[in-house]
mmCIF file of C-alpha atoms in Angstrom:
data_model
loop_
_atom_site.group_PDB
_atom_site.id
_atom_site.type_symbol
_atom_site.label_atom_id
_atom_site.label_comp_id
_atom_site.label_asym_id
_atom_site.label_seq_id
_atom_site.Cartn_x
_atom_site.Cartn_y
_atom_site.Cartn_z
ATOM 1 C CA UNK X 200 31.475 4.677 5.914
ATOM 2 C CA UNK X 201 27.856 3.702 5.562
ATOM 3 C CA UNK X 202 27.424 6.294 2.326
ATOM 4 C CA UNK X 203 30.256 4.363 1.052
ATOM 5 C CA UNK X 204 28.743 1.255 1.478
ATOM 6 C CA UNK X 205 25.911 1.768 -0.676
ATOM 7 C CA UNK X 206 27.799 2.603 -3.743
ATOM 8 C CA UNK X 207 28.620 -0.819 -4.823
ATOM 9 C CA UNK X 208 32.229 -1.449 -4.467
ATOM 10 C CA UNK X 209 32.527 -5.089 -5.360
ATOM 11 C CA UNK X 210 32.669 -6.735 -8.856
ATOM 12 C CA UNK X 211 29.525 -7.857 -10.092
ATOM 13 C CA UNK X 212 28.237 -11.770 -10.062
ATOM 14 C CA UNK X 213 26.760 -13.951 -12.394
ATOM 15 C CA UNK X 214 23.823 -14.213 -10.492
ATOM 16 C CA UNK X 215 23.894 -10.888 -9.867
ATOM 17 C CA UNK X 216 24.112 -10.215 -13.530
ATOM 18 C CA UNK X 217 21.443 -12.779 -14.674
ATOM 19 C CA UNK X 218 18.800 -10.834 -11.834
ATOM 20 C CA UNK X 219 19.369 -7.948 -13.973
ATOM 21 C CA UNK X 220 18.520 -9.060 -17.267
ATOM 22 C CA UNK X 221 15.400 -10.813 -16.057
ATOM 23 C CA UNK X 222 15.015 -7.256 -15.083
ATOM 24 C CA UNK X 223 15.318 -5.630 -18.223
ATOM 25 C CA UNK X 224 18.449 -4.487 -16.835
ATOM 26 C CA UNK X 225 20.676 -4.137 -20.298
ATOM 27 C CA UNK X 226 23.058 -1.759 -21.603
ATOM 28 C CA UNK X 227 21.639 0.417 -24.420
ATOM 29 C CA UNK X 228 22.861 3.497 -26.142
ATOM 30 C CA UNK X 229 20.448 5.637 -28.341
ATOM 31 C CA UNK X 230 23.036 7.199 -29.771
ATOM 32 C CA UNK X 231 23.675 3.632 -31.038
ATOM 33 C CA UNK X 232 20.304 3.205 -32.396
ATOM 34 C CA UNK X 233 20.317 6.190 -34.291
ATOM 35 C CA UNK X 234 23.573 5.753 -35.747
ATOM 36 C CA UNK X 235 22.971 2.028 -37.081
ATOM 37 C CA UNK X 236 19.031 3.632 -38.435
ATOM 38 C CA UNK X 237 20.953 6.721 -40.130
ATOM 39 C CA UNK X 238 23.541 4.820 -41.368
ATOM 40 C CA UNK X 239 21.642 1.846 -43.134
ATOM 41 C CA UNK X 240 18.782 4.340 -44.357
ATOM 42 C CA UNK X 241 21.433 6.950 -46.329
ATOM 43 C CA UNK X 242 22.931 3.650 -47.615
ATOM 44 C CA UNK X 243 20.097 2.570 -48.687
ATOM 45 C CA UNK X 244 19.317 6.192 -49.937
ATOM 46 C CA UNK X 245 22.503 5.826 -52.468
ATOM 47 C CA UNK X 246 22.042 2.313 -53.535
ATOM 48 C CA UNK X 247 17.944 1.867 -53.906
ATOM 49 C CA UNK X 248 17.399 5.502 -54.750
ATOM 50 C CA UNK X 249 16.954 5.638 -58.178
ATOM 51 C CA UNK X 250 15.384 2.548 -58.361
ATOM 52 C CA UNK X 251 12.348 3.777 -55.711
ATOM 53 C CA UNK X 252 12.754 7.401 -57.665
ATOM 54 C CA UNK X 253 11.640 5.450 -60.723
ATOM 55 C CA UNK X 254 8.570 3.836 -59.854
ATOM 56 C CA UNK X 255 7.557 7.161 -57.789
ATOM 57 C CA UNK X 256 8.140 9.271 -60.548
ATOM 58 C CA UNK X 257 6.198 6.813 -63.161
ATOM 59 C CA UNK X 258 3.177 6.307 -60.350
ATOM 60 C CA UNK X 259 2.769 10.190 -60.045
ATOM 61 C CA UNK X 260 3.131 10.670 -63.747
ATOM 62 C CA UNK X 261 0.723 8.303 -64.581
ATOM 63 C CA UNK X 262 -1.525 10.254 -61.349
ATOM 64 C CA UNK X 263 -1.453 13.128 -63.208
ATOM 65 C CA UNK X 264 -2.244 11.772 -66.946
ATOM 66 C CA UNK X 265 -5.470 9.829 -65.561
ATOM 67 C CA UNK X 266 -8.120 10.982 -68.396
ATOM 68 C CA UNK X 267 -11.024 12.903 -67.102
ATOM 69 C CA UNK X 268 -13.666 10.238 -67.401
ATOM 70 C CA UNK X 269 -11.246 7.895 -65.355
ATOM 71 C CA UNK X 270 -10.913 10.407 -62.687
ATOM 72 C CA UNK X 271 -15.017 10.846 -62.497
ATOM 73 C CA UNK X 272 -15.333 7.238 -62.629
ATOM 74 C CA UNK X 273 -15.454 6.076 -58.982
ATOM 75 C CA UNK X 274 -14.283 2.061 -59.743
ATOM 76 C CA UNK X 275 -11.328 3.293 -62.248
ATOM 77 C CA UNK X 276 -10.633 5.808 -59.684
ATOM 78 C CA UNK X 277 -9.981 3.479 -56.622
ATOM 79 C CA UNK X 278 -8.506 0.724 -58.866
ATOM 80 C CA UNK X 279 -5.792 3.597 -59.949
ATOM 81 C CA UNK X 280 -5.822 4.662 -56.285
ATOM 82 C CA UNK X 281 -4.562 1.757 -55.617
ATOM 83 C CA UNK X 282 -2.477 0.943 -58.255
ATOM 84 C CA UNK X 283 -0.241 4.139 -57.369
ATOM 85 C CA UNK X 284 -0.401 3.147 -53.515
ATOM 86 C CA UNK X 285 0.914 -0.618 -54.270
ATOM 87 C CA UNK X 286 3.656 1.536 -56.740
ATOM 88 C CA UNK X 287 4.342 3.770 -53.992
ATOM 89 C CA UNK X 288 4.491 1.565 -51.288
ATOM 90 C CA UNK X 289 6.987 -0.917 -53.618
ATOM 91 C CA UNK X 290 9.247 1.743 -53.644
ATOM 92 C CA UNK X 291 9.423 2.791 -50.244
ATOM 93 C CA UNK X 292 9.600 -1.086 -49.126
ATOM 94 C CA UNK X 293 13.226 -1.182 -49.132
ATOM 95 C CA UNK X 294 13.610 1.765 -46.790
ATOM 96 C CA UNK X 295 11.128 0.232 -44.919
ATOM 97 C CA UNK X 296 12.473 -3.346 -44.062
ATOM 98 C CA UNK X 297 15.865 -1.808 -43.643
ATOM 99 C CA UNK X 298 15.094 0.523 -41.100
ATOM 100 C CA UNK X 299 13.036 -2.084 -38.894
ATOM 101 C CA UNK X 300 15.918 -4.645 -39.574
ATOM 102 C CA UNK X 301 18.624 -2.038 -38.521
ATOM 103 C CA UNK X 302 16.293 -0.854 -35.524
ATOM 104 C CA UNK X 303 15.679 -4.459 -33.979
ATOM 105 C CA UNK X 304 19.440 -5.087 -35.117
ATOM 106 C CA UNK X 305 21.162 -2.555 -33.156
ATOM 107 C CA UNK X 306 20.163 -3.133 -29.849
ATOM 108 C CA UNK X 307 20.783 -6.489 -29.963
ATOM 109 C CA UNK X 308 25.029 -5.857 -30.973
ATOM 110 C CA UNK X 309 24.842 -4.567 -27.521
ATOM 111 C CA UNK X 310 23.042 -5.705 -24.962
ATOM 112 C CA UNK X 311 21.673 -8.925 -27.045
ATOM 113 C CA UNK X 312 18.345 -10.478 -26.582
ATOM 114 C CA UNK X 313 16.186 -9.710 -23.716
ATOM 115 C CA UNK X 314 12.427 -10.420 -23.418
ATOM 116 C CA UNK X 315 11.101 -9.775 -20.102
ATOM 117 C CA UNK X 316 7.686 -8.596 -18.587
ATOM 118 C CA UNK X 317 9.414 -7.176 -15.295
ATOM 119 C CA UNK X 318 9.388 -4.113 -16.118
ATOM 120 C CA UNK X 319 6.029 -3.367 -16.967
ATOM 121 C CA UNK X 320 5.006 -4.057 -13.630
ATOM 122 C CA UNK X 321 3.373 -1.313 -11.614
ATOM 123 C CA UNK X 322 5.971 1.113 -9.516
ATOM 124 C CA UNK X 323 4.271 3.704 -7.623
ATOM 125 C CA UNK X 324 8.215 4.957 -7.344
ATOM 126 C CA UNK X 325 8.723 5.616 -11.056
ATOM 127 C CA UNK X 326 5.888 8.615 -10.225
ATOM 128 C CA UNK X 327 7.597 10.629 -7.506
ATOM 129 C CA UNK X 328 8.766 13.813 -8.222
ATOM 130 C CA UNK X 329 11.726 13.753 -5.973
ATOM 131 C CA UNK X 330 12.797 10.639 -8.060
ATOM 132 C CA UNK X 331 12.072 12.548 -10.807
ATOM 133 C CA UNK X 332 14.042 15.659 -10.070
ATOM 134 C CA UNK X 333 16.943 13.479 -9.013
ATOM 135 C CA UNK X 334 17.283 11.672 -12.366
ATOM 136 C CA UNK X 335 17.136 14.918 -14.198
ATOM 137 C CA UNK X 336 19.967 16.435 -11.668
ATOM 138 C CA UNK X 337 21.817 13.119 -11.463
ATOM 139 C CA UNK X 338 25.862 12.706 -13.093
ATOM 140 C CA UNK X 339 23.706 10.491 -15.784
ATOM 141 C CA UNK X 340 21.255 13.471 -16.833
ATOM 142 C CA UNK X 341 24.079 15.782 -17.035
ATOM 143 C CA UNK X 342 25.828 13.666 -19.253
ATOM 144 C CA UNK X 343 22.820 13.126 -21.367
ATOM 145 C CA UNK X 344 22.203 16.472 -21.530
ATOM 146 C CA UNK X 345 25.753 17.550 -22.576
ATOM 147 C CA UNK X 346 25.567 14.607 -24.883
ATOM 148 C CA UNK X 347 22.427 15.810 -26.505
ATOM 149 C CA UNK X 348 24.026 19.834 -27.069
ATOM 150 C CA UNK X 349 27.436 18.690 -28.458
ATOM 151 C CA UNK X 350 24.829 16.447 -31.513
ATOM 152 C CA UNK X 351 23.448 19.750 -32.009
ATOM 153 C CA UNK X 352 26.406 21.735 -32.027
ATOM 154 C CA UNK X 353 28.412 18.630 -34.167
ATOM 155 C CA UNK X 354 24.953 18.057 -36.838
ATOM 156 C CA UNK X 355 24.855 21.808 -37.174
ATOM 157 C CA UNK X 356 28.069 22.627 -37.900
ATOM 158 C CA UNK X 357 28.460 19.835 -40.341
ATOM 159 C CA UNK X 358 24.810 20.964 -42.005
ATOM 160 C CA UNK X 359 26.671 24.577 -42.187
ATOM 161 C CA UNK X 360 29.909 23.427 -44.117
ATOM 162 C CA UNK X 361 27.866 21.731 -45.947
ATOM 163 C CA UNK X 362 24.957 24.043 -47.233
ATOM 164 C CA UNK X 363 28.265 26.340 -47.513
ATOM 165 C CA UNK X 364 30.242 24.309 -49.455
ATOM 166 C CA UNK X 365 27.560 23.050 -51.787
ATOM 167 C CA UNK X 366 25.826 26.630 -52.402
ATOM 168 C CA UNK X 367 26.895 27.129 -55.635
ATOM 169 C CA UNK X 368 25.894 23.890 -56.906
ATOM 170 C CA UNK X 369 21.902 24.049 -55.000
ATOM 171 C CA UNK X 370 22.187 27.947 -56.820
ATOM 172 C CA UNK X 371 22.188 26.388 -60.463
ATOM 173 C CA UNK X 372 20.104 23.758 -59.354
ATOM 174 C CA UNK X 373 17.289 25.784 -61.324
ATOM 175 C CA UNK X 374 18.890 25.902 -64.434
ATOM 176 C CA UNK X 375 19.479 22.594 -66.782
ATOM 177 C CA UNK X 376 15.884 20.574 -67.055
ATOM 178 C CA UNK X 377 14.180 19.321 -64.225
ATOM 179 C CA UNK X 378 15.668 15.374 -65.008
ATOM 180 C CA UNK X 379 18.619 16.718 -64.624
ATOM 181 C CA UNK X 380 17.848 19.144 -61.468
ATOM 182 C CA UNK X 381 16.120 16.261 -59.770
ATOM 183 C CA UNK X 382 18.933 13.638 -60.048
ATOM 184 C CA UNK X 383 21.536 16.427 -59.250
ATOM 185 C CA UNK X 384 19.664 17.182 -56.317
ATOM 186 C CA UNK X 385 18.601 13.509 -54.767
ATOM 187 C CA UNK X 386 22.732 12.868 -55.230
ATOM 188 C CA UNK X 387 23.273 15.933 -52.890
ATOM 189 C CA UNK X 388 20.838 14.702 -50.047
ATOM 190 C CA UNK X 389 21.601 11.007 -50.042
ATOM 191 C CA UNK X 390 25.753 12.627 -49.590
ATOM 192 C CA UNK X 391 24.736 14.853 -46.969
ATOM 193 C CA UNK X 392 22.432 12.616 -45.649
ATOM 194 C CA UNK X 393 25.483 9.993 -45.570
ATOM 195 C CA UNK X 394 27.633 12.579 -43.925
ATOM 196 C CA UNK X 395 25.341 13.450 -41.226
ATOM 197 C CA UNK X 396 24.984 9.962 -40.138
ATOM 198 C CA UNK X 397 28.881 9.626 -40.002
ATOM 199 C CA UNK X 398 28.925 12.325 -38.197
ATOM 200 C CA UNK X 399 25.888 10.747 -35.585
ATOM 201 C CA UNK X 400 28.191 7.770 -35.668
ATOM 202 C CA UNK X 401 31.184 9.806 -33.907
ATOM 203 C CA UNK X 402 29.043 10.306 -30.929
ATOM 204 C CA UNK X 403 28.109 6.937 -30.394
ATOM 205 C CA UNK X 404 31.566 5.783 -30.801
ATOM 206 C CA UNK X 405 31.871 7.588 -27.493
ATOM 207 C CA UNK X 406 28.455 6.703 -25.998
ATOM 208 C CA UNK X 407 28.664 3.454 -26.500
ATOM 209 C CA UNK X 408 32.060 2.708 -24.081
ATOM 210 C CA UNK X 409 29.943 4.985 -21.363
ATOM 211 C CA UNK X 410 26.793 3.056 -21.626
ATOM 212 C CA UNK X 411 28.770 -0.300 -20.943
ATOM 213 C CA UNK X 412 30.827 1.508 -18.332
ATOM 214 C CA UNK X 413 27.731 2.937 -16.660
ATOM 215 C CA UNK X 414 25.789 -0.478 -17.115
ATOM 216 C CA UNK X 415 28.526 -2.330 -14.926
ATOM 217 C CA UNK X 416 28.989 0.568 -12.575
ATOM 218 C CA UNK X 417 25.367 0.354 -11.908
ATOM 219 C CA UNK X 418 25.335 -3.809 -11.268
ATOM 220 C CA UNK X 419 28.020 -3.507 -8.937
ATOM 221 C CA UNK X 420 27.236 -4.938 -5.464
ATOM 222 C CA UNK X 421 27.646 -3.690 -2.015
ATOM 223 C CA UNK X 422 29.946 -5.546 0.838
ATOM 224 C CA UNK X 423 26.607 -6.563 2.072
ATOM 225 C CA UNK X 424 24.667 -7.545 -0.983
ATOM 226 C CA UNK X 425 27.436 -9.821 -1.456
ATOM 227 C CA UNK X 426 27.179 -11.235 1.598
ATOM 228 C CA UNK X 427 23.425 -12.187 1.046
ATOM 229 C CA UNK X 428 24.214 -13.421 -2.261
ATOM 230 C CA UNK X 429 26.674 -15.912 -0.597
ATOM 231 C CA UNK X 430 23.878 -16.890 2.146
ATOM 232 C CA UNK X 431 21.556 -17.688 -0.022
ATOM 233 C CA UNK X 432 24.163 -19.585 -2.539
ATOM 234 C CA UNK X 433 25.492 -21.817 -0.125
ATOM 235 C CA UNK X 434 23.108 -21.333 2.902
ATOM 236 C CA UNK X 435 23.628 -19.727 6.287
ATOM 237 C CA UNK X 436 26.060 -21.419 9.037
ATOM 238 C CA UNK X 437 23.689 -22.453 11.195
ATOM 239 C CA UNK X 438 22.154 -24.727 7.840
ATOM 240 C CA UNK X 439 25.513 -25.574 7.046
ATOM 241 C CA UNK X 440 26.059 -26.973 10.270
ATOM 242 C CA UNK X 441 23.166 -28.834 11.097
ATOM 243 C CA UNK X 442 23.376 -30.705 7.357
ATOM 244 C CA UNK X 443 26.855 -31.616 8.288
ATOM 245 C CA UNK X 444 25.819 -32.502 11.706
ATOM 246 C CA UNK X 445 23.374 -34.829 10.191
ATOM 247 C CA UNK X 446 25.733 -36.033 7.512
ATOM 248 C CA UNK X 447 27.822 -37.321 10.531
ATOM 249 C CA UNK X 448 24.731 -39.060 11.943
ATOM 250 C CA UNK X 449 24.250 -40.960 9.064
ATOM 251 C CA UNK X 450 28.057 -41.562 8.474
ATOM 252 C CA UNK X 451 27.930 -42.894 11.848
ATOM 253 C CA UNK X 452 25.202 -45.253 11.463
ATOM 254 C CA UNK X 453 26.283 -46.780 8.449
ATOM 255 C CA UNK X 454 29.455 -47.450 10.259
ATOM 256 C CA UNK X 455 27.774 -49.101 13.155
ATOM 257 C CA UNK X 456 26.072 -51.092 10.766
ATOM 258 C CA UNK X 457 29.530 -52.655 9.555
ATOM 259 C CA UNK X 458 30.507 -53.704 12.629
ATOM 260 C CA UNK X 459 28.668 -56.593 12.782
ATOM 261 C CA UNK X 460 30.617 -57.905 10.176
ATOM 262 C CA UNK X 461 34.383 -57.428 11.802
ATOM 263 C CA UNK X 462 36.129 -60.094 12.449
ATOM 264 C CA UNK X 463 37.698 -58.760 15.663
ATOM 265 C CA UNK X 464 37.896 -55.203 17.597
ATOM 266 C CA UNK X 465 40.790 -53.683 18.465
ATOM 267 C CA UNK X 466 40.588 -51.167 21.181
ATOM 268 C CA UNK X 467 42.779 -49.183 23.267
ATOM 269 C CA UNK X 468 40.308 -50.471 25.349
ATOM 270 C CA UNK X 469 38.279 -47.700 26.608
ATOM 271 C CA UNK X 470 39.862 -44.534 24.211
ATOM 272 C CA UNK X 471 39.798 -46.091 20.666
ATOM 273 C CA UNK X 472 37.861 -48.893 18.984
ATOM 274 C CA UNK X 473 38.903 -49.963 15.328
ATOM 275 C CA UNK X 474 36.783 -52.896 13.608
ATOM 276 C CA UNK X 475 38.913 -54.766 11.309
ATOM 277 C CA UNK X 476 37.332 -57.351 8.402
ATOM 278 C CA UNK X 477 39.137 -59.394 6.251
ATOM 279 C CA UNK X 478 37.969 -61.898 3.025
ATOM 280 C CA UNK X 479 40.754 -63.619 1.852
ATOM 281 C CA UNK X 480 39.021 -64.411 -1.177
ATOM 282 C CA UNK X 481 38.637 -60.647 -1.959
ATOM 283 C CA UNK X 482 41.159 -58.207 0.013
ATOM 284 C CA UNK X 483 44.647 -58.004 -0.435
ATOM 285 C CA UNK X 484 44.942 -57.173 3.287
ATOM 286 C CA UNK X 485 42.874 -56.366 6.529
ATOM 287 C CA UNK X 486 40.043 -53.708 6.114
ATOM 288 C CA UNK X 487 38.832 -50.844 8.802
ATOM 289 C CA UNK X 488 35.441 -50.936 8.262
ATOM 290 C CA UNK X 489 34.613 -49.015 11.439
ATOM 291 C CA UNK X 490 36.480 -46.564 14.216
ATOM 292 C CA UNK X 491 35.880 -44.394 16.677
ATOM 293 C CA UNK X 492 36.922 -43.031 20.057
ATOM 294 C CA UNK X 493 35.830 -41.748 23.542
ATOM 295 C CA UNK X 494 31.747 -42.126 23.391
ATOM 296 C CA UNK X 495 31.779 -43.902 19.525
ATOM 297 C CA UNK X 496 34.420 -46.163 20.912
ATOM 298 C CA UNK X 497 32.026 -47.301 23.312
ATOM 299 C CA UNK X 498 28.997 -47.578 21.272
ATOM 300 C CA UNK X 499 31.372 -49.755 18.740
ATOM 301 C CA UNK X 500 32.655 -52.207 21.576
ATOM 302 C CA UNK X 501 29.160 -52.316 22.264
ATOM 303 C CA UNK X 502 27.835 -53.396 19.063
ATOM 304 C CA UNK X 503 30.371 -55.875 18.878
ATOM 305 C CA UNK X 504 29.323 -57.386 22.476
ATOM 306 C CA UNK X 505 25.500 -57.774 21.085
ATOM 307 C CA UNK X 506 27.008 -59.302 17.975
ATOM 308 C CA UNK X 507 29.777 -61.741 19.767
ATOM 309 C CA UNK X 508 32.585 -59.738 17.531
ATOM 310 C CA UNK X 509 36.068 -60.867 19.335
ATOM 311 C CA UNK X 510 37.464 -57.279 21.459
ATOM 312 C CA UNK X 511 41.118 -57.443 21.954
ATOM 313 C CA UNK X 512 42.839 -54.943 23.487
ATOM 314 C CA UNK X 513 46.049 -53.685 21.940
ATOM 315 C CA UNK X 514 46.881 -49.783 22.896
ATOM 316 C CA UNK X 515 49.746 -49.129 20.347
ATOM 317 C CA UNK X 516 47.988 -51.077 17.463
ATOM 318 C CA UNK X 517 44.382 -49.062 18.130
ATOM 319 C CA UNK X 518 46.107 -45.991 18.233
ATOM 320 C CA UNK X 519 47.882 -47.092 14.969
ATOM 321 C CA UNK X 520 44.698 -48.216 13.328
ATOM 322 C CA UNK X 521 43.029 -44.518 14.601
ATOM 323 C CA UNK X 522 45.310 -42.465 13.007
ATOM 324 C CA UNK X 523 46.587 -43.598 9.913
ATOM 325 C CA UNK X 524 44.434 -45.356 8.726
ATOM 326 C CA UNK X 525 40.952 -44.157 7.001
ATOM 327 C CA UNK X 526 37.402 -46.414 7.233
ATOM 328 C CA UNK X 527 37.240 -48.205 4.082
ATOM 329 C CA UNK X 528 40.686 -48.438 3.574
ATOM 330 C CA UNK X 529 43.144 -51.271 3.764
ATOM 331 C CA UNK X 530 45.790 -51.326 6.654
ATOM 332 C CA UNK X 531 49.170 -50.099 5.422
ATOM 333 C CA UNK X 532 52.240 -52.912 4.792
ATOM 334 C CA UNK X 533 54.146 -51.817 8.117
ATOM 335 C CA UNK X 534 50.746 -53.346 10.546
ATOM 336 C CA UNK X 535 50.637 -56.838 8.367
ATOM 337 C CA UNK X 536 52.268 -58.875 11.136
ATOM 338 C CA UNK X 537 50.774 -57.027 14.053
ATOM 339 C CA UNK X 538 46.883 -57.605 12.486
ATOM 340 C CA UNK X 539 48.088 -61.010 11.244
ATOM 341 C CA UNK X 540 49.372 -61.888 14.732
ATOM 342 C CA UNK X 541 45.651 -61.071 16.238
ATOM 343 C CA UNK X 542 43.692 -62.735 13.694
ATOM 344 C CA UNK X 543 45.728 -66.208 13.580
ATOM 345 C CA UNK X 544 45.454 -65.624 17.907
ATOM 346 C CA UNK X 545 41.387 -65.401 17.382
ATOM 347 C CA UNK X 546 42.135 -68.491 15.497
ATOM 348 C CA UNK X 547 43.751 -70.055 17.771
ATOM 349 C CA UNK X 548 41.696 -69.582 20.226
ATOM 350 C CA UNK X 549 38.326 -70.435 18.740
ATOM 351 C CA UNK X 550 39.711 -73.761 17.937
ATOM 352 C CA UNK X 551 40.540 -74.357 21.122
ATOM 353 C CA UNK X 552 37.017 -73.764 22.448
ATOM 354 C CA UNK X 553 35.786 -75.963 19.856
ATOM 355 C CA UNK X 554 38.243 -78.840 20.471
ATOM 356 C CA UNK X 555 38.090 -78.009 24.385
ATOM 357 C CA UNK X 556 42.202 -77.449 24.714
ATOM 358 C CA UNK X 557 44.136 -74.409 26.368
ATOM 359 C CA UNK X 558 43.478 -71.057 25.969
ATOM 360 C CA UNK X 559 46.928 -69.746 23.610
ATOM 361 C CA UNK X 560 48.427 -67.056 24.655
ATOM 362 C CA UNK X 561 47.944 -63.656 23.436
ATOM 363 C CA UNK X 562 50.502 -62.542 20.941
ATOM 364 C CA UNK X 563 53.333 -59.716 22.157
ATOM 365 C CA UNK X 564 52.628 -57.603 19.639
ATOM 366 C CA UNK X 565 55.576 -54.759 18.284
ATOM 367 C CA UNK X 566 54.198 -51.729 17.022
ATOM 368 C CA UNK X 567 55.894 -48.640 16.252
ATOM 369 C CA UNK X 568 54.723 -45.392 17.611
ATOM 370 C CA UNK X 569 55.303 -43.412 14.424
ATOM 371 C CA UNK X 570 53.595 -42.934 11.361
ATOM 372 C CA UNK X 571 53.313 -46.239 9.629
ATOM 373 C CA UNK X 572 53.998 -46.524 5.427
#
């Protein structure tokens, strides 16, 4: 079980996958490499050729007619050194620029850009020779290995059929004149040349699918990496559940804050406490601005006490108010005439303190146990 643990079961994670390239941690084939630098460079072999075979032949032609008293002439002699070095290195420019183009080019179709430091950084581990000896004996050194013998096996056979087939033709080679001999035989490297690089290209046709496949096999995470990952994405429990605790806190203290503002309390009276506000000039109906129950009940009819908010106690309409209806939310159609019946009573009854007449009655309110719409 635990050996099975460690061998990364689980899919791998965009975090998990952006660690890795910070850490250099690409796919790359060097099969690839060499394929895309064979390839462009017999290419450019068959199309830039003759052109570079020109100016090379004219620059060493015109090395080998320098007059005498040129060639004991120190200042003619390093001004035609260099005139043959700035020939030759014309004609070798093409080969040049496409080979760095194709070698910065070909790691980038598969593993893209990645600039990183990382790995650089000292690892005394890189230098033990246990680690060492288990790379080299690992499933990945095998299959380098065999990887490495079947490009021998493949380039040599192909260099065979071909040295073979074209035997006859390098034979006479020696007799037509040397123009003739040289272009013959520059046609019959930049084709075998060609063909050898197809033939590179074959293998990394292959090694490139296993160099992927071995790049993700590598990135995938244990049960227990994951786990981590997920603590540190959306914190531990014990964080979750002390923010929430204190998002509560403050929840709840805003809320007591709006109490002072109700226009009356209805409680249950000791179980629930629901503040209710209405402006006529700017609700369509009665608003809960506040509710609670057991210990916030308490601390909400005792807000409203400090703050001389009317309390009236109505069980079914509290428990009404409690459940179905959310703070900051107006009170559904079916409690109209129970909440209107309270507010016209508080009314009531502060106009007959001011004016000094009877007490009204409190209203017999009717409301219905179940869910109201």
């Amino acid at each position: 079980m635990a050996e099975h643990e460690q061998e990364g079961t689980e899919q791998v994670t965009a975090k998990r996958r952006e660690q890795a390239r910070r850490a250099g941690q690409v796919p790359r084939s060097r099969e690839l490499n060499a394929t895309v630098l064979l390839l462009v460079s017999a290419v450019a072999l068959k199309l830039v050729g003759p052109w570079s075979g020109g100016l090379l032949r004219e620059g060493l032609a015109g090395a080998l007619a320098l007059p005498r008293a040129q060639a004991l002439d120190e200042s003619r002699l390093l001004a035609a050194l260099a005139h043959g070095a700035g020939q030759a290195g014309l004609a070798c420019a093409p080969f040049w620029a496409l080979a760095v183009l194709a070698a910065i080019g070909a790691p980038l179709a598969l593993g893209g850009f990645n600039f990183t430091l990382q790995p650089l950084a000292p690892d005394l581990a890189r230098l033990s020779p246990v680690a060492g000896f288990g790379r080299m004996f690992s499933l990945r050194g095998v299959v380098e290995f065999l990887k490495a013998f079947l490009k021998f096996l493949l380039i040599a056979a192909i260099a065979a059929a071909l040295l073979w087939h074209a035997a006859p033709q390098i034979i006479a080679l020696g007799l037509p004149a040397p123009e003739i001999s040289l272009a013959a035989a520059a046609g019959f490297i930049g084709d075998s040349f060609l063909c050898l690089a197809g033939a590179v290209a074959l293998i990394a046709a292959a090694d490139v699918p296993w160099q992927l496949w071995q790049h993700q096999r590598r990135l995938r995470m244990t049960r227990t990496e994951l786990r981590e990952e997920m603590r540190e994405s959306e914190g531990s429990p014990e964080t979750k559940g002390r923010i929430r605790s204190i998002q509560r806190e403050l929840a709840r203290r805003r809320m007591m804050a709006e109490v002072p503002k109700a226009d009356v309390v209805v409680v249950n009276p000791t179980h629930y406490a629901v503040a209710l506000r209405y402006l006529e000039s700017r609700m369509r109906a009665p608003m809960v601005i506040a509710k609670g129950r057991d210990l916030i009940a308490a601390r909400i009819r005792e807000v409203a006490s400090e703050h001389r908010v009317p309390i009236f106690e109505a069980p079914p309409l509290a428990r009404a108010l409690y459940r179905h209806v959310e703070i900051g939310t107006e009170i559904p159609a079916s409690l109209y005439i129970a909440v209107a019946q309270v507010l016209t009573y508080l009314a009531q009854l502060r106009q007959a303190a001011r004016l000094g007449g009877p007490p009204p009655q409190p209203p017999a309110l009717d409301v219905a146990e179940g869910e109201p719409t």
